[in-house]
mmCIF file of C-alpha atoms and ligand atoms in Angstrom:
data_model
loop_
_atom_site.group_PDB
_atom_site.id
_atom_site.type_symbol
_atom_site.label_atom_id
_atom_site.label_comp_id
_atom_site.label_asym_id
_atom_site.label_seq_id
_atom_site.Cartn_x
_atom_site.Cartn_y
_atom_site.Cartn_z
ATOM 1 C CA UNK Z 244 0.000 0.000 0.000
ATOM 2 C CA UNK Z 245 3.156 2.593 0.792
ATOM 3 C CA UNK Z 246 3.994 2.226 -2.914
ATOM 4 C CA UNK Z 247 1.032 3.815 -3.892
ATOM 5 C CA UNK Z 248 0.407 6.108 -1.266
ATOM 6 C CA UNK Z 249 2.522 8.848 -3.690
ATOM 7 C CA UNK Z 250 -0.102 7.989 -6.188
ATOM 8 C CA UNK Z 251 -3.291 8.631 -4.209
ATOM 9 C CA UNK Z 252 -1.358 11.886 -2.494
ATOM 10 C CA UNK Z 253 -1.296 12.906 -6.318
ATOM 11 C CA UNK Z 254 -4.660 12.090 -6.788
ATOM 12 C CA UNK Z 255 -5.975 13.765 -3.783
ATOM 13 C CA UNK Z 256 -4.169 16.688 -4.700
ATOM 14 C CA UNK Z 257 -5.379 16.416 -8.309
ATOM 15 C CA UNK Z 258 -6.752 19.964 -8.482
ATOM 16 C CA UNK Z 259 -4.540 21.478 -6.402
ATOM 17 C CA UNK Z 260 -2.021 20.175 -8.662
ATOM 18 C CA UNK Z 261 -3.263 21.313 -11.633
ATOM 19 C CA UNK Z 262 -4.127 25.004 -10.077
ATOM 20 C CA UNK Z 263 -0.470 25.342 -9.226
ATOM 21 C CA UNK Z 264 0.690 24.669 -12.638
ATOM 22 C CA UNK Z 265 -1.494 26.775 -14.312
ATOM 23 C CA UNK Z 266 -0.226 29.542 -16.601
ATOM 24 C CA UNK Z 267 -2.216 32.113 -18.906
ATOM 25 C CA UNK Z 268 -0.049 32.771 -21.355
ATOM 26 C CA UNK Z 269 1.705 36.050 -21.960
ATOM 27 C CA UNK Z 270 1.850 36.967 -25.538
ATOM 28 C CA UNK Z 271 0.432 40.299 -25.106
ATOM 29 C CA UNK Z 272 -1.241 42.794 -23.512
ATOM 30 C CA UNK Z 273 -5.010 43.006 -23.489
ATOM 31 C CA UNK Z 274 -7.610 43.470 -20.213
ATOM 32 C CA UNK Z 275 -6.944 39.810 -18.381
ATOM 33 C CA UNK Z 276 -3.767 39.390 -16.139
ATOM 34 C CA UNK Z 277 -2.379 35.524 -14.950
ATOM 35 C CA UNK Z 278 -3.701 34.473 -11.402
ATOM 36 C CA UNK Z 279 -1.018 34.981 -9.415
ATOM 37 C CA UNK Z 280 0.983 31.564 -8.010
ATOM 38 C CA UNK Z 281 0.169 32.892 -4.423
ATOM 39 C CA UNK Z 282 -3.562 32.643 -5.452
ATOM 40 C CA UNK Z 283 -3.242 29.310 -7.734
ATOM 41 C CA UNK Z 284 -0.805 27.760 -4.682
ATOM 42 C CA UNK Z 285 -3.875 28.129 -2.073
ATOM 43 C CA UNK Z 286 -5.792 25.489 -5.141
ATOM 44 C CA UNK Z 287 -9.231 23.902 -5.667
ATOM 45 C CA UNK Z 288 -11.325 24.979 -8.058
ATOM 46 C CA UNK Z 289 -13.956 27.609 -5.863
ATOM 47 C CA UNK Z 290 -10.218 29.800 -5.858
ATOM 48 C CA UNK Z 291 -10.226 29.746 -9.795
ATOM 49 C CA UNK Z 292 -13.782 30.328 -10.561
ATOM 50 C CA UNK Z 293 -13.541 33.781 -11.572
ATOM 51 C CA UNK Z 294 -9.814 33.374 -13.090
ATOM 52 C CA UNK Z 295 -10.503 32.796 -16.694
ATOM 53 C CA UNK Z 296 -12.558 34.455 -19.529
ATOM 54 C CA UNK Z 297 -16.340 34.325 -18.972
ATOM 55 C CA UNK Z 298 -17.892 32.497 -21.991
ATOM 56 C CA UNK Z 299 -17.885 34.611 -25.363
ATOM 57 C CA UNK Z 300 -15.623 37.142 -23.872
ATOM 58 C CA UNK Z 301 -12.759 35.330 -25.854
ATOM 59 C CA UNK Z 302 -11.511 38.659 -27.191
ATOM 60 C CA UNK Z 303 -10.557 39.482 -23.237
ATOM 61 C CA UNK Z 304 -7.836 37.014 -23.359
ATOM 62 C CA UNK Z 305 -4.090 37.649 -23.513
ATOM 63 C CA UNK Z 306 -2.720 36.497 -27.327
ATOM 64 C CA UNK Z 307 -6.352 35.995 -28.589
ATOM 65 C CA UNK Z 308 -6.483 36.746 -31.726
ATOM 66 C CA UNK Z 309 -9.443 38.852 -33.044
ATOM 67 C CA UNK Z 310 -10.256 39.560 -36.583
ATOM 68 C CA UNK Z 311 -13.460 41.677 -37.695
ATOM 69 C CA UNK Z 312 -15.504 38.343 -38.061
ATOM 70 C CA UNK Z 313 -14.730 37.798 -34.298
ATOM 71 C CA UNK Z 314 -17.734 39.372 -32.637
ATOM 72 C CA UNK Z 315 -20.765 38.128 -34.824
ATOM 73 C CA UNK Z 316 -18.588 34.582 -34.407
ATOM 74 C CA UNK Z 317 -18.974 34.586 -30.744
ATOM 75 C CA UNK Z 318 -22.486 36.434 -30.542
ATOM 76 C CA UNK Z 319 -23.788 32.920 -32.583
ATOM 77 C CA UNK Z 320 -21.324 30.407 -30.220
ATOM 78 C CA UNK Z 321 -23.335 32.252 -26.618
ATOM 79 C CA UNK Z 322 -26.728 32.325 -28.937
ATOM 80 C CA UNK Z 323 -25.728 28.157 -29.760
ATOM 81 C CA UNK Z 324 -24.270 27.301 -26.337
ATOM 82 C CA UNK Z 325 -27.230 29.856 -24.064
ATOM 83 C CA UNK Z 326 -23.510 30.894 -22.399
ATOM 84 C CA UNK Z 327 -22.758 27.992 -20.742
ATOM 85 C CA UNK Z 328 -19.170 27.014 -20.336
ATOM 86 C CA UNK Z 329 -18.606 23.801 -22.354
ATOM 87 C CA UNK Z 330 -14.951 21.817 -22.156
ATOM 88 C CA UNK Z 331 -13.884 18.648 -23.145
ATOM 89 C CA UNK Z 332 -11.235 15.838 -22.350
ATOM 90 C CA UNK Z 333 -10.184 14.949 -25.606
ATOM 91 C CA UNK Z 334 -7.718 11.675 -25.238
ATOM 92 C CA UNK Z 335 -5.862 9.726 -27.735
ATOM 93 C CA UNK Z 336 -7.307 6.239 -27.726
ATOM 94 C CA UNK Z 337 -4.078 4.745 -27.917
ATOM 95 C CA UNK Z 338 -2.952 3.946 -24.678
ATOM 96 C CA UNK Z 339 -4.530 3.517 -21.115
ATOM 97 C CA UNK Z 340 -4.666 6.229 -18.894
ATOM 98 C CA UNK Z 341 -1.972 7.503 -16.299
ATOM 99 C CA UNK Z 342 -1.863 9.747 -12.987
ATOM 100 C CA UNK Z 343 -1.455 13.126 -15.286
ATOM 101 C CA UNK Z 344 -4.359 12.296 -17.262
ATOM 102 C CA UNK Z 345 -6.709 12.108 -14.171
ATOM 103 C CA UNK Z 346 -5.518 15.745 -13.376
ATOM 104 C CA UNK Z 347 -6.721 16.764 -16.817
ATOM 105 C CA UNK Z 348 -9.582 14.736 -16.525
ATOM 106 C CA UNK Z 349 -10.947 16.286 -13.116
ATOM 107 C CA UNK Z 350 -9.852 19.675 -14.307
ATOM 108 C CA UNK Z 351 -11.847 20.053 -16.742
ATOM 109 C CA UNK Z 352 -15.024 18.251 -15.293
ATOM 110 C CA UNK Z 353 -14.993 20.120 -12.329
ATOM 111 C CA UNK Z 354 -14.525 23.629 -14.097
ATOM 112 C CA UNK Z 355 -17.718 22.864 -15.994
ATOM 113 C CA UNK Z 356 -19.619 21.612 -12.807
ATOM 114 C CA UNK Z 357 -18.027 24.686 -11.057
ATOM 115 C CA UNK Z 358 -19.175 26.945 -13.790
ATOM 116 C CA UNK Z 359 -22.561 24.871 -14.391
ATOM 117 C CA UNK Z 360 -21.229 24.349 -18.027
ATOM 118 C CA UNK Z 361 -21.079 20.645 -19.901
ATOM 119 C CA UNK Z 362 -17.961 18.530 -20.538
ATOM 120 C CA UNK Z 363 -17.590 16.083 -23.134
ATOM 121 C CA UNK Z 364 -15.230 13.358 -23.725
ATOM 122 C CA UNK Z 365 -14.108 13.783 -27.182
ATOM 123 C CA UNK Z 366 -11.509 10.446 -28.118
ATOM 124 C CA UNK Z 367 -8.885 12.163 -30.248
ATOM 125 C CA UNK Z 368 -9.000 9.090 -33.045
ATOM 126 C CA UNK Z 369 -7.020 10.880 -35.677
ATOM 127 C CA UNK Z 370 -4.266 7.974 -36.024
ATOM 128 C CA UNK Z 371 -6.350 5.237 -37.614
ATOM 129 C CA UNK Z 372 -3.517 2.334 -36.926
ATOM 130 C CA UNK Z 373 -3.361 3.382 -33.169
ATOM 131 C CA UNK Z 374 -7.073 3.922 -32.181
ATOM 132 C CA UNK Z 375 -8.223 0.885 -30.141
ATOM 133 C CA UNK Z 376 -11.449 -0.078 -29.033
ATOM 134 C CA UNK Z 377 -9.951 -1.968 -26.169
ATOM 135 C CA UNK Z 378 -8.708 1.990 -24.982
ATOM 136 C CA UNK Z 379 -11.874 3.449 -26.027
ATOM 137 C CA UNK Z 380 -13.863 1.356 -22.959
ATOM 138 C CA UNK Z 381 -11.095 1.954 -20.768
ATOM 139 C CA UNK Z 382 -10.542 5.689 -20.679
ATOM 140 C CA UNK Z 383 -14.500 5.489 -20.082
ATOM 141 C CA UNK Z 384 -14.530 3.521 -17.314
ATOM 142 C CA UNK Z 385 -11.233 5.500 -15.977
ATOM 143 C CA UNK Z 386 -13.140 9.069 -16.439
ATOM 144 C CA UNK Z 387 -16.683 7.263 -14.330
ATOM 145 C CA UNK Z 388 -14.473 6.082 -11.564
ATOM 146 C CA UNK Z 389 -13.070 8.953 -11.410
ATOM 147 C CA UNK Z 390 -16.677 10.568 -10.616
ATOM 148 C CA UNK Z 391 -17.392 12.082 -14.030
ATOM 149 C CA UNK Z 392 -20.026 11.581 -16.435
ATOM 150 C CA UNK Z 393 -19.436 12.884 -19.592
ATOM 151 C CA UNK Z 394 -22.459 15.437 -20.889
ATOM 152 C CA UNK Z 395 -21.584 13.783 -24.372
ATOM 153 C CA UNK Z 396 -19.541 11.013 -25.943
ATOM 154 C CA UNK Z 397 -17.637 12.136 -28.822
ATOM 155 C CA UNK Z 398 -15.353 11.142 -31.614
ATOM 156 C CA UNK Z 399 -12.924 13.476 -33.851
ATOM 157 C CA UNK Z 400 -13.640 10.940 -36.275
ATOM 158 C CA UNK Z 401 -17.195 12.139 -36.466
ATOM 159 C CA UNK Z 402 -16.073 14.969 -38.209
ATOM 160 C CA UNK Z 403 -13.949 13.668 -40.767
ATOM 161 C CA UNK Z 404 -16.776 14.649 -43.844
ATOM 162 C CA UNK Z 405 -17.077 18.195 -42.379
ATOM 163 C CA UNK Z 406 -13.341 18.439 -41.993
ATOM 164 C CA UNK Z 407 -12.848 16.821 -45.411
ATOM 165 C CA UNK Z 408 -15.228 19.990 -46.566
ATOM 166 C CA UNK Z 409 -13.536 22.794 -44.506
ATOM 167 C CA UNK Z 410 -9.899 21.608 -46.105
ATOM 168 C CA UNK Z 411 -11.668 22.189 -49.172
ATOM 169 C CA UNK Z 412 -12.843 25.592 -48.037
ATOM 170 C CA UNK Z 413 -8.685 26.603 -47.097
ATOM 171 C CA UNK Z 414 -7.660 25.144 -50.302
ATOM 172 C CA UNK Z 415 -9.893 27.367 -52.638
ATOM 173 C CA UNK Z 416 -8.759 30.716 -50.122
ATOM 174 C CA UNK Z 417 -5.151 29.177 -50.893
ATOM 175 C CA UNK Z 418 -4.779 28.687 -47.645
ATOM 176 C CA UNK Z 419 -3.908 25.347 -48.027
ATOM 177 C CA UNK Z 420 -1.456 23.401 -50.514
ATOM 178 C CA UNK Z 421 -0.980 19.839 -51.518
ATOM 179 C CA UNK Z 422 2.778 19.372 -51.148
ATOM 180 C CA UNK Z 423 5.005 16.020 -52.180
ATOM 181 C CA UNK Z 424 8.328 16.677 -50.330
ATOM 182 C CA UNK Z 425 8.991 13.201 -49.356
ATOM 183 C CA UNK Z 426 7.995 13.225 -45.119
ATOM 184 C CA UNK Z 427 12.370 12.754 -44.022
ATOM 185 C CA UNK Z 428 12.562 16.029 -45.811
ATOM 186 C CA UNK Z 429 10.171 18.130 -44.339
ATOM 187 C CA UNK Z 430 10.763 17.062 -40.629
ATOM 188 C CA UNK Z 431 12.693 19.466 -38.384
ATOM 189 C CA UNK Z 432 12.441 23.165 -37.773
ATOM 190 C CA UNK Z 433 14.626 23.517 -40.974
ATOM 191 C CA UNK Z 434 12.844 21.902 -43.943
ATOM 192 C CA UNK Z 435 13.738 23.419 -47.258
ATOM 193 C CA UNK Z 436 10.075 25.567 -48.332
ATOM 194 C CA UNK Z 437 8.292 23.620 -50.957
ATOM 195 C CA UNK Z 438 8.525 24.189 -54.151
ATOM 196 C CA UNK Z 439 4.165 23.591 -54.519
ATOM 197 C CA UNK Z 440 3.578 26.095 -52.212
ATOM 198 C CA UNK Z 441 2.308 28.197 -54.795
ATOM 199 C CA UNK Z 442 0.698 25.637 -57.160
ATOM 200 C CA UNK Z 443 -3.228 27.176 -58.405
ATOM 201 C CA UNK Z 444 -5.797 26.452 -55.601
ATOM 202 C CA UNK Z 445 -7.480 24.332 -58.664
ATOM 203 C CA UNK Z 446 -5.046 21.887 -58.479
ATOM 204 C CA UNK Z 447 -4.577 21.606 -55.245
ATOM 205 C CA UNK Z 448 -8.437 21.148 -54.547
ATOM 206 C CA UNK Z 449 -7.861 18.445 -57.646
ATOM 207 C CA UNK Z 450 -5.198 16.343 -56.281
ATOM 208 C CA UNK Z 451 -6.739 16.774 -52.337
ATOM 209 C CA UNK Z 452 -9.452 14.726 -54.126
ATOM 210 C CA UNK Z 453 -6.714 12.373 -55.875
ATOM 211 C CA UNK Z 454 -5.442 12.025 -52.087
ATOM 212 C CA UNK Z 455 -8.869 11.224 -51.108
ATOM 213 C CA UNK Z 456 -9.541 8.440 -53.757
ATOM 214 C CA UNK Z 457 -6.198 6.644 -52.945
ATOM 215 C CA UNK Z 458 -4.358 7.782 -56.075
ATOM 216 C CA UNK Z 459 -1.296 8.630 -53.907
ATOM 217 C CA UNK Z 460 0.904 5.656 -51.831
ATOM 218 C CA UNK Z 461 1.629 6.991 -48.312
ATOM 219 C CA UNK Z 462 4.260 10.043 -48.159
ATOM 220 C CA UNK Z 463 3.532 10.624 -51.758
ATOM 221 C CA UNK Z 464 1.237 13.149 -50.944
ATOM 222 C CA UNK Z 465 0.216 15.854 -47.768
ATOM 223 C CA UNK Z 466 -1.881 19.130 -47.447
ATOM 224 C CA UNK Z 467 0.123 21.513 -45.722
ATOM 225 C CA UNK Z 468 -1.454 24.973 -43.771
ATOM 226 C CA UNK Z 469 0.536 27.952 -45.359
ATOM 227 C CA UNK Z 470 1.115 29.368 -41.774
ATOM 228 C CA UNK Z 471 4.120 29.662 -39.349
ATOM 229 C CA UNK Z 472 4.043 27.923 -35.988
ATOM 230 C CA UNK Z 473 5.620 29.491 -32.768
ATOM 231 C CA UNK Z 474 8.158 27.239 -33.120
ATOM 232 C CA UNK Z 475 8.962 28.372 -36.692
ATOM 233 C CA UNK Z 476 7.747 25.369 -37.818
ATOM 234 C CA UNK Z 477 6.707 25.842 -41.646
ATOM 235 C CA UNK Z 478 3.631 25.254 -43.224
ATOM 236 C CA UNK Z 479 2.881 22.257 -41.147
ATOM 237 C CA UNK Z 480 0.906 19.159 -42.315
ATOM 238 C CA UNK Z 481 -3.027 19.084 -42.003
ATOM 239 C CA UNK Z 482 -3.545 15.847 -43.674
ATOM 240 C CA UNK Z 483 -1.648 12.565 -44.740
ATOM 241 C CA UNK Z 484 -2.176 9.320 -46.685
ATOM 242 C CA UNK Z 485 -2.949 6.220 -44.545
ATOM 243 C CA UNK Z 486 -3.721 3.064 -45.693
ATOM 244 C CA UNK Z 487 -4.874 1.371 -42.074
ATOM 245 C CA UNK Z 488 -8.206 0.683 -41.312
ATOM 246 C CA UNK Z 489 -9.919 2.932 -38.679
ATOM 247 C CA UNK Z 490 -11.812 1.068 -35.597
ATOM 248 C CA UNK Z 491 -15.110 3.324 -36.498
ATOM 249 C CA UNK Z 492 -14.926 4.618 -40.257
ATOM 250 C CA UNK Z 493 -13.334 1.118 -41.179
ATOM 251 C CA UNK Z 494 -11.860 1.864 -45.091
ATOM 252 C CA UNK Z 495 -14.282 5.075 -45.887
ATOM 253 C CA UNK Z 496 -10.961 7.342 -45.932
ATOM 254 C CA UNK Z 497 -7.589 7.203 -46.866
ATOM 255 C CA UNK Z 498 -6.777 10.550 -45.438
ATOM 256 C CA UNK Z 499 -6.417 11.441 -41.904
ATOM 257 C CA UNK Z 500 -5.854 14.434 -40.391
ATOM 258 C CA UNK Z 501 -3.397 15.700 -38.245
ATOM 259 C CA UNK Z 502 -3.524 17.102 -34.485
ATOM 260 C CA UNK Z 503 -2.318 20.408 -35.838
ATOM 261 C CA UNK Z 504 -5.868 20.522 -38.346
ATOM 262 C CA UNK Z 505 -8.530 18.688 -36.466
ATOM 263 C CA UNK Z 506 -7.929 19.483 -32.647
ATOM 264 C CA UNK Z 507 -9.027 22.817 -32.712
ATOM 265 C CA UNK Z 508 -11.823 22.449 -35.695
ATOM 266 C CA UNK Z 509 -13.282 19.469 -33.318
ATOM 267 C CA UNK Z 510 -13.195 22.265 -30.268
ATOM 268 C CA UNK Z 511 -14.805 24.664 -32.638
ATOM 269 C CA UNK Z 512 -17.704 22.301 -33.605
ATOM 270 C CA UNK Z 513 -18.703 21.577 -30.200
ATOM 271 C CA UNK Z 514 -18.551 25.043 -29.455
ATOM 272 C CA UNK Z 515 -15.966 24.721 -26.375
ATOM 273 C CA UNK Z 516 -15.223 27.488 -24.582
ATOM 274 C CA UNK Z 517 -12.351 26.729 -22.822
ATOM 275 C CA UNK Z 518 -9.619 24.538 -24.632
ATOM 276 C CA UNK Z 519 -7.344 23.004 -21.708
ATOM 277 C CA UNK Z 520 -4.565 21.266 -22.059
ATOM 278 C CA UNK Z 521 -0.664 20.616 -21.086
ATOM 279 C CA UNK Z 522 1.904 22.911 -21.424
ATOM 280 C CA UNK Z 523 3.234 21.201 -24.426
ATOM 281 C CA UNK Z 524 0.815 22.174 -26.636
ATOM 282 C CA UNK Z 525 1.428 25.527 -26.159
ATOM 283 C CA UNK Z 526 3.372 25.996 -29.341
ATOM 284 C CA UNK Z 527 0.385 24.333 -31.387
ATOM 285 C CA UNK Z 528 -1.561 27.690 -29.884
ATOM 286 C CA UNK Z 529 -0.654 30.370 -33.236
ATOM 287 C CA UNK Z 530 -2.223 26.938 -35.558
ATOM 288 C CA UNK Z 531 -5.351 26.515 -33.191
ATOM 289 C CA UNK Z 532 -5.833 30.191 -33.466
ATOM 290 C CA UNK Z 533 -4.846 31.384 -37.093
ATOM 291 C CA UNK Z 534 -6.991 27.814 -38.574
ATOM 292 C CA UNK Z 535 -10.215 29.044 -36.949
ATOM 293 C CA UNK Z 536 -9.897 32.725 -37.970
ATOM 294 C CA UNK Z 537 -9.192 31.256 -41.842
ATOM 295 C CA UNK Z 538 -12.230 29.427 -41.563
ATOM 296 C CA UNK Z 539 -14.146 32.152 -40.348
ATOM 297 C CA UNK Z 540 -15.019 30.028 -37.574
ATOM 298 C CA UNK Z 541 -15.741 30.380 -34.154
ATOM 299 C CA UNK Z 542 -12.496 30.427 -32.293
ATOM 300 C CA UNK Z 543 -12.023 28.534 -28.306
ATOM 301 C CA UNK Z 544 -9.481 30.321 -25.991
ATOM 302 C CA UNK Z 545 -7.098 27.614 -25.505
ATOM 303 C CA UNK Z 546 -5.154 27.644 -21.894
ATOM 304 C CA UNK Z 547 -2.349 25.600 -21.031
ATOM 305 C CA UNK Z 548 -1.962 24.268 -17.683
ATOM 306 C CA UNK Z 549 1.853 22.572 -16.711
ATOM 307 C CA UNK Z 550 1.820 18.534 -16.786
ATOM 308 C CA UNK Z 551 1.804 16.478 -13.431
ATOM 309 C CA UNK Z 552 4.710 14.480 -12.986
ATOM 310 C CA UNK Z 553 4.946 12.037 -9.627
ATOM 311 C CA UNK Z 554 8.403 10.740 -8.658
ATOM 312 C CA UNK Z 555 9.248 7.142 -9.451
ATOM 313 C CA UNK Z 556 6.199 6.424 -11.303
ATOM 314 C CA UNK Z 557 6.421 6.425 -15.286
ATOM 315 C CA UNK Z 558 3.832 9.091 -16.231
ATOM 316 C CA UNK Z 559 3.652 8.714 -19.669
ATOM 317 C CA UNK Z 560 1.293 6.586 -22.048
ATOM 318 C CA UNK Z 561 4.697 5.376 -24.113
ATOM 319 C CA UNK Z 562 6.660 4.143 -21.046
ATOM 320 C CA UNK Z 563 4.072 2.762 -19.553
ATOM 321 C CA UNK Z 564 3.079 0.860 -22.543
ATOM 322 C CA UNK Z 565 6.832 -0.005 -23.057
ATOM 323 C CA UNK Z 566 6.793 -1.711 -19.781
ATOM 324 C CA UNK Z 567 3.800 -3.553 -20.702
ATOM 325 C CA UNK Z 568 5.582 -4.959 -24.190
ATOM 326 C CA UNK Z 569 9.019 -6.048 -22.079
ATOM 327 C CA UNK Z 570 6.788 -7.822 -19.864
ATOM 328 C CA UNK Z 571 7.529 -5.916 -17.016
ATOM 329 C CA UNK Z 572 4.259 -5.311 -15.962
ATOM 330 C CA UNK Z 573 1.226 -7.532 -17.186
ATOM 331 C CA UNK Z 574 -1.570 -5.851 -19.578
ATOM 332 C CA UNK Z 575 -4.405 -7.338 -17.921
ATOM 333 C CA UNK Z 576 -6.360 -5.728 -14.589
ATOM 334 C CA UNK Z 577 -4.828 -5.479 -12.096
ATOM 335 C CA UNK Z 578 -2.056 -4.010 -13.917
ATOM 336 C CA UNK Z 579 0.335 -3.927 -11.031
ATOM 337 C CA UNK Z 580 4.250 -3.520 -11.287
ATOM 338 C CA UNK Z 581 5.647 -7.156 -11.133
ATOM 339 C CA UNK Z 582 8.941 -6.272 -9.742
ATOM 340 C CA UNK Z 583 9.407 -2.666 -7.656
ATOM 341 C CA UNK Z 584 8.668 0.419 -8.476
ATOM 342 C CA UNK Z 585 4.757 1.896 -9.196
ATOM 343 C CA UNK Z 586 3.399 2.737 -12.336
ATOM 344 C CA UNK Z 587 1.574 6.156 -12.886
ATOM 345 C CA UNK Z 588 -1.682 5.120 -15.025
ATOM 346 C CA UNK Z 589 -4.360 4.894 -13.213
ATOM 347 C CA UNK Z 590 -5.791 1.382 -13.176
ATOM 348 C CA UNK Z 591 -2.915 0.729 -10.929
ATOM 349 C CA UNK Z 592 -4.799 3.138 -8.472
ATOM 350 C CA UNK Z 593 -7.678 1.888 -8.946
ATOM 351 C CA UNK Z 594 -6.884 -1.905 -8.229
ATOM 352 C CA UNK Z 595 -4.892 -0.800 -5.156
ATOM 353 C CA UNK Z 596 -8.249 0.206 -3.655
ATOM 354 C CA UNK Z 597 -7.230 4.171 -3.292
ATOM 355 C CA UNK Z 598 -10.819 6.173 -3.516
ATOM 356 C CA UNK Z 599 -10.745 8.622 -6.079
ATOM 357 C CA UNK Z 600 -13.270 10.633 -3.876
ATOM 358 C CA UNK Z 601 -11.533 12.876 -0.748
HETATM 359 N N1 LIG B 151 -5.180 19.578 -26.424
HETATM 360 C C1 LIG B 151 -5.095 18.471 -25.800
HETATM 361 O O1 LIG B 151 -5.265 18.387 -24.589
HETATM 362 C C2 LIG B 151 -4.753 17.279 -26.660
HETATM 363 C C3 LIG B 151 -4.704 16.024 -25.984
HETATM 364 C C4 LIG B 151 -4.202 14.939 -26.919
HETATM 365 N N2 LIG B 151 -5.265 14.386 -27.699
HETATM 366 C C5 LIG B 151 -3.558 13.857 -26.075
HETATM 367 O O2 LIG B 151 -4.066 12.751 -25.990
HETATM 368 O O3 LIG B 151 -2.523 14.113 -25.508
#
């Protein structure tokens, strides 16, 4: 039971965790400052109620980025949503669920129930030959013994026809490009530009079909965003050729998007108002942002809160799973550590008989 007791102390602490790690980001100057760590470090979520942008005042945010479509956009999103806050959990089927993930999970449950708003669980299945059904039941049963219900069960790839019709949309703007620098070459911060970057939106909307059809062999063919990235990462890739069959759209596409494209249309779509998620996504913010406004769409604030990390426990989906593959630890429930040491997902918790309630 002592092995664990670091695990439930992390659990327990959950929010507090989360609240301390919290940072708004600092891009600029407009109305809202950061909490300050004083205020985050006394935690729970009654402290932060208050601390972010009320729903549809977007525009209030540090580094949001308003255009002159931005007010009617979120005058529709508070007429759609009737003002409620609405967030989501939006997990990568592809693994189970560790300690860091139950931060995320409560966080942004309990903001909603704080703020009387909805959360949904949205599985991120972008990555058709690592979405697993077997991961789909479990991050379920992870988020309802955790105490949360989801307001709605959702899938990115419920989207794929009206994201397959909003690349179409970027394309025709020339927003959008289909490129064929073999994938080695373009990945890195210093990728030579390509030379279709300014290939006629025609044929670009043309061979986005071709892609579509299966007239290109993987790596033969990607649409690429013409945008920067914070990181200076050029024109980065919003969807590839993949020839593996998806657990819930089976063989109806060929084309998947990426993170960088879907993650913030999906947030869009469900009209989310607050887009949460670990500090390492913070770079992706300048795509999430500049994608919506080139859509026209209406834009989430996304805010970044710093990851949980619990000493000598693996806290990460790969090294877990790596464990599972060398045998180390056994796949099946109870998936306890068979020699010493803990493991950070959160089935271990849960079959060590912690309570996720305090
Ligand atoms: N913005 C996010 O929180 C993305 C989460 C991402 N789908 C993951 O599983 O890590």
């Amino acid at each position: 039971m002592a092995e664990f007791s670091t695990l439930s102390a992390a659990l327990r602490r959950g929010r507090r965790a989360v609240a301390i790690g919290l940072r708004r980001r600092d891009l600029s100057s407009t109305s809202s400052k950061r909490p300050r760590d004083s205020e985050l470090r006394k935690g729970g979520m009654a402290q932060l109620v208050g601390k972010f942008h009320r729903p549809g005042e977007n525009h209030l945010t540090e580094g949001y980025v308003v255009t002159d479509k931005t007010q009617a956009l979120l005058q529709e999103h508070l007429e759609r949503t009737g003002g409620k806050a609405v967030t989501r959990f939006p997990p990568e089927p592809n693994g189970i669920l560790h300690i860091g993930h139950a931060t995320s999970i409560n966080f942004n449950f309990n903001f909603a129930k704080a703020h009387k708003g909805v959360c949904y669980l949205r599985y991120d299945d972008t990555n058709p030959g690592k979405a697993d059904e077997q991961y789909i039941r479990q991050i379920l049963e992870m988020v309802q013994w955790l105490g949360h219900t989801p307001d709605k069960v959702t899938f990115a790839s419920d989207y794929f026809p009206q994201l397959y019709q909003l690349a179409r949309r970027l394309v025709s703007s020339s927003l959008a490009f289909v490129c064929h620098q073999p994938p080695h070459e373009v990945r890195g911060h210093h990728a030579p530009p390509s030379p279709w970057r300014d290939r006629p939106a025609e044929e670009s909307l043309h061979l986005l079909e071709e892609m579509r059809k299966g007239k290109f062999k993987e790596g033969e063919a990607t649409l690429r965003m013409k945008m920067v990235m914070e990181d200076s990462k050029v024109d980065p890739v919003a969807y590839r050729v993949r020839f593996a069959p998806h657990p819930r759209t089976g063989t109806d596409w060929c084309i998947y998007p990426t993170y960088d494209y879907a993650h913030c249309l999906c947030d869009s779509l469900e009209d989310i108002t607050h887009s949460f998620c670990t500090k390492e996504f913070q770079m992706k913010r300048s795509s999430y942002y500049w994608l919506c406004n080139a859509l026209d769409m209406y834009c989430p604030v996304q805010w970044e809160f710093g990851r949980l990390n619990v000493k000598h426990a693996p806290v990460s989906k790969r090294k877990i799973q790596s464990l599972i593959h060398t045998g180390t630890v056994r796949s099946s429930p109870p998936l306890k550590p068979l020699n010493k040491g803990h493991l950070g997902d959160i089935e271990s918790v849960l079959y060590s008989e912690v309570s996720p309630h305090y």
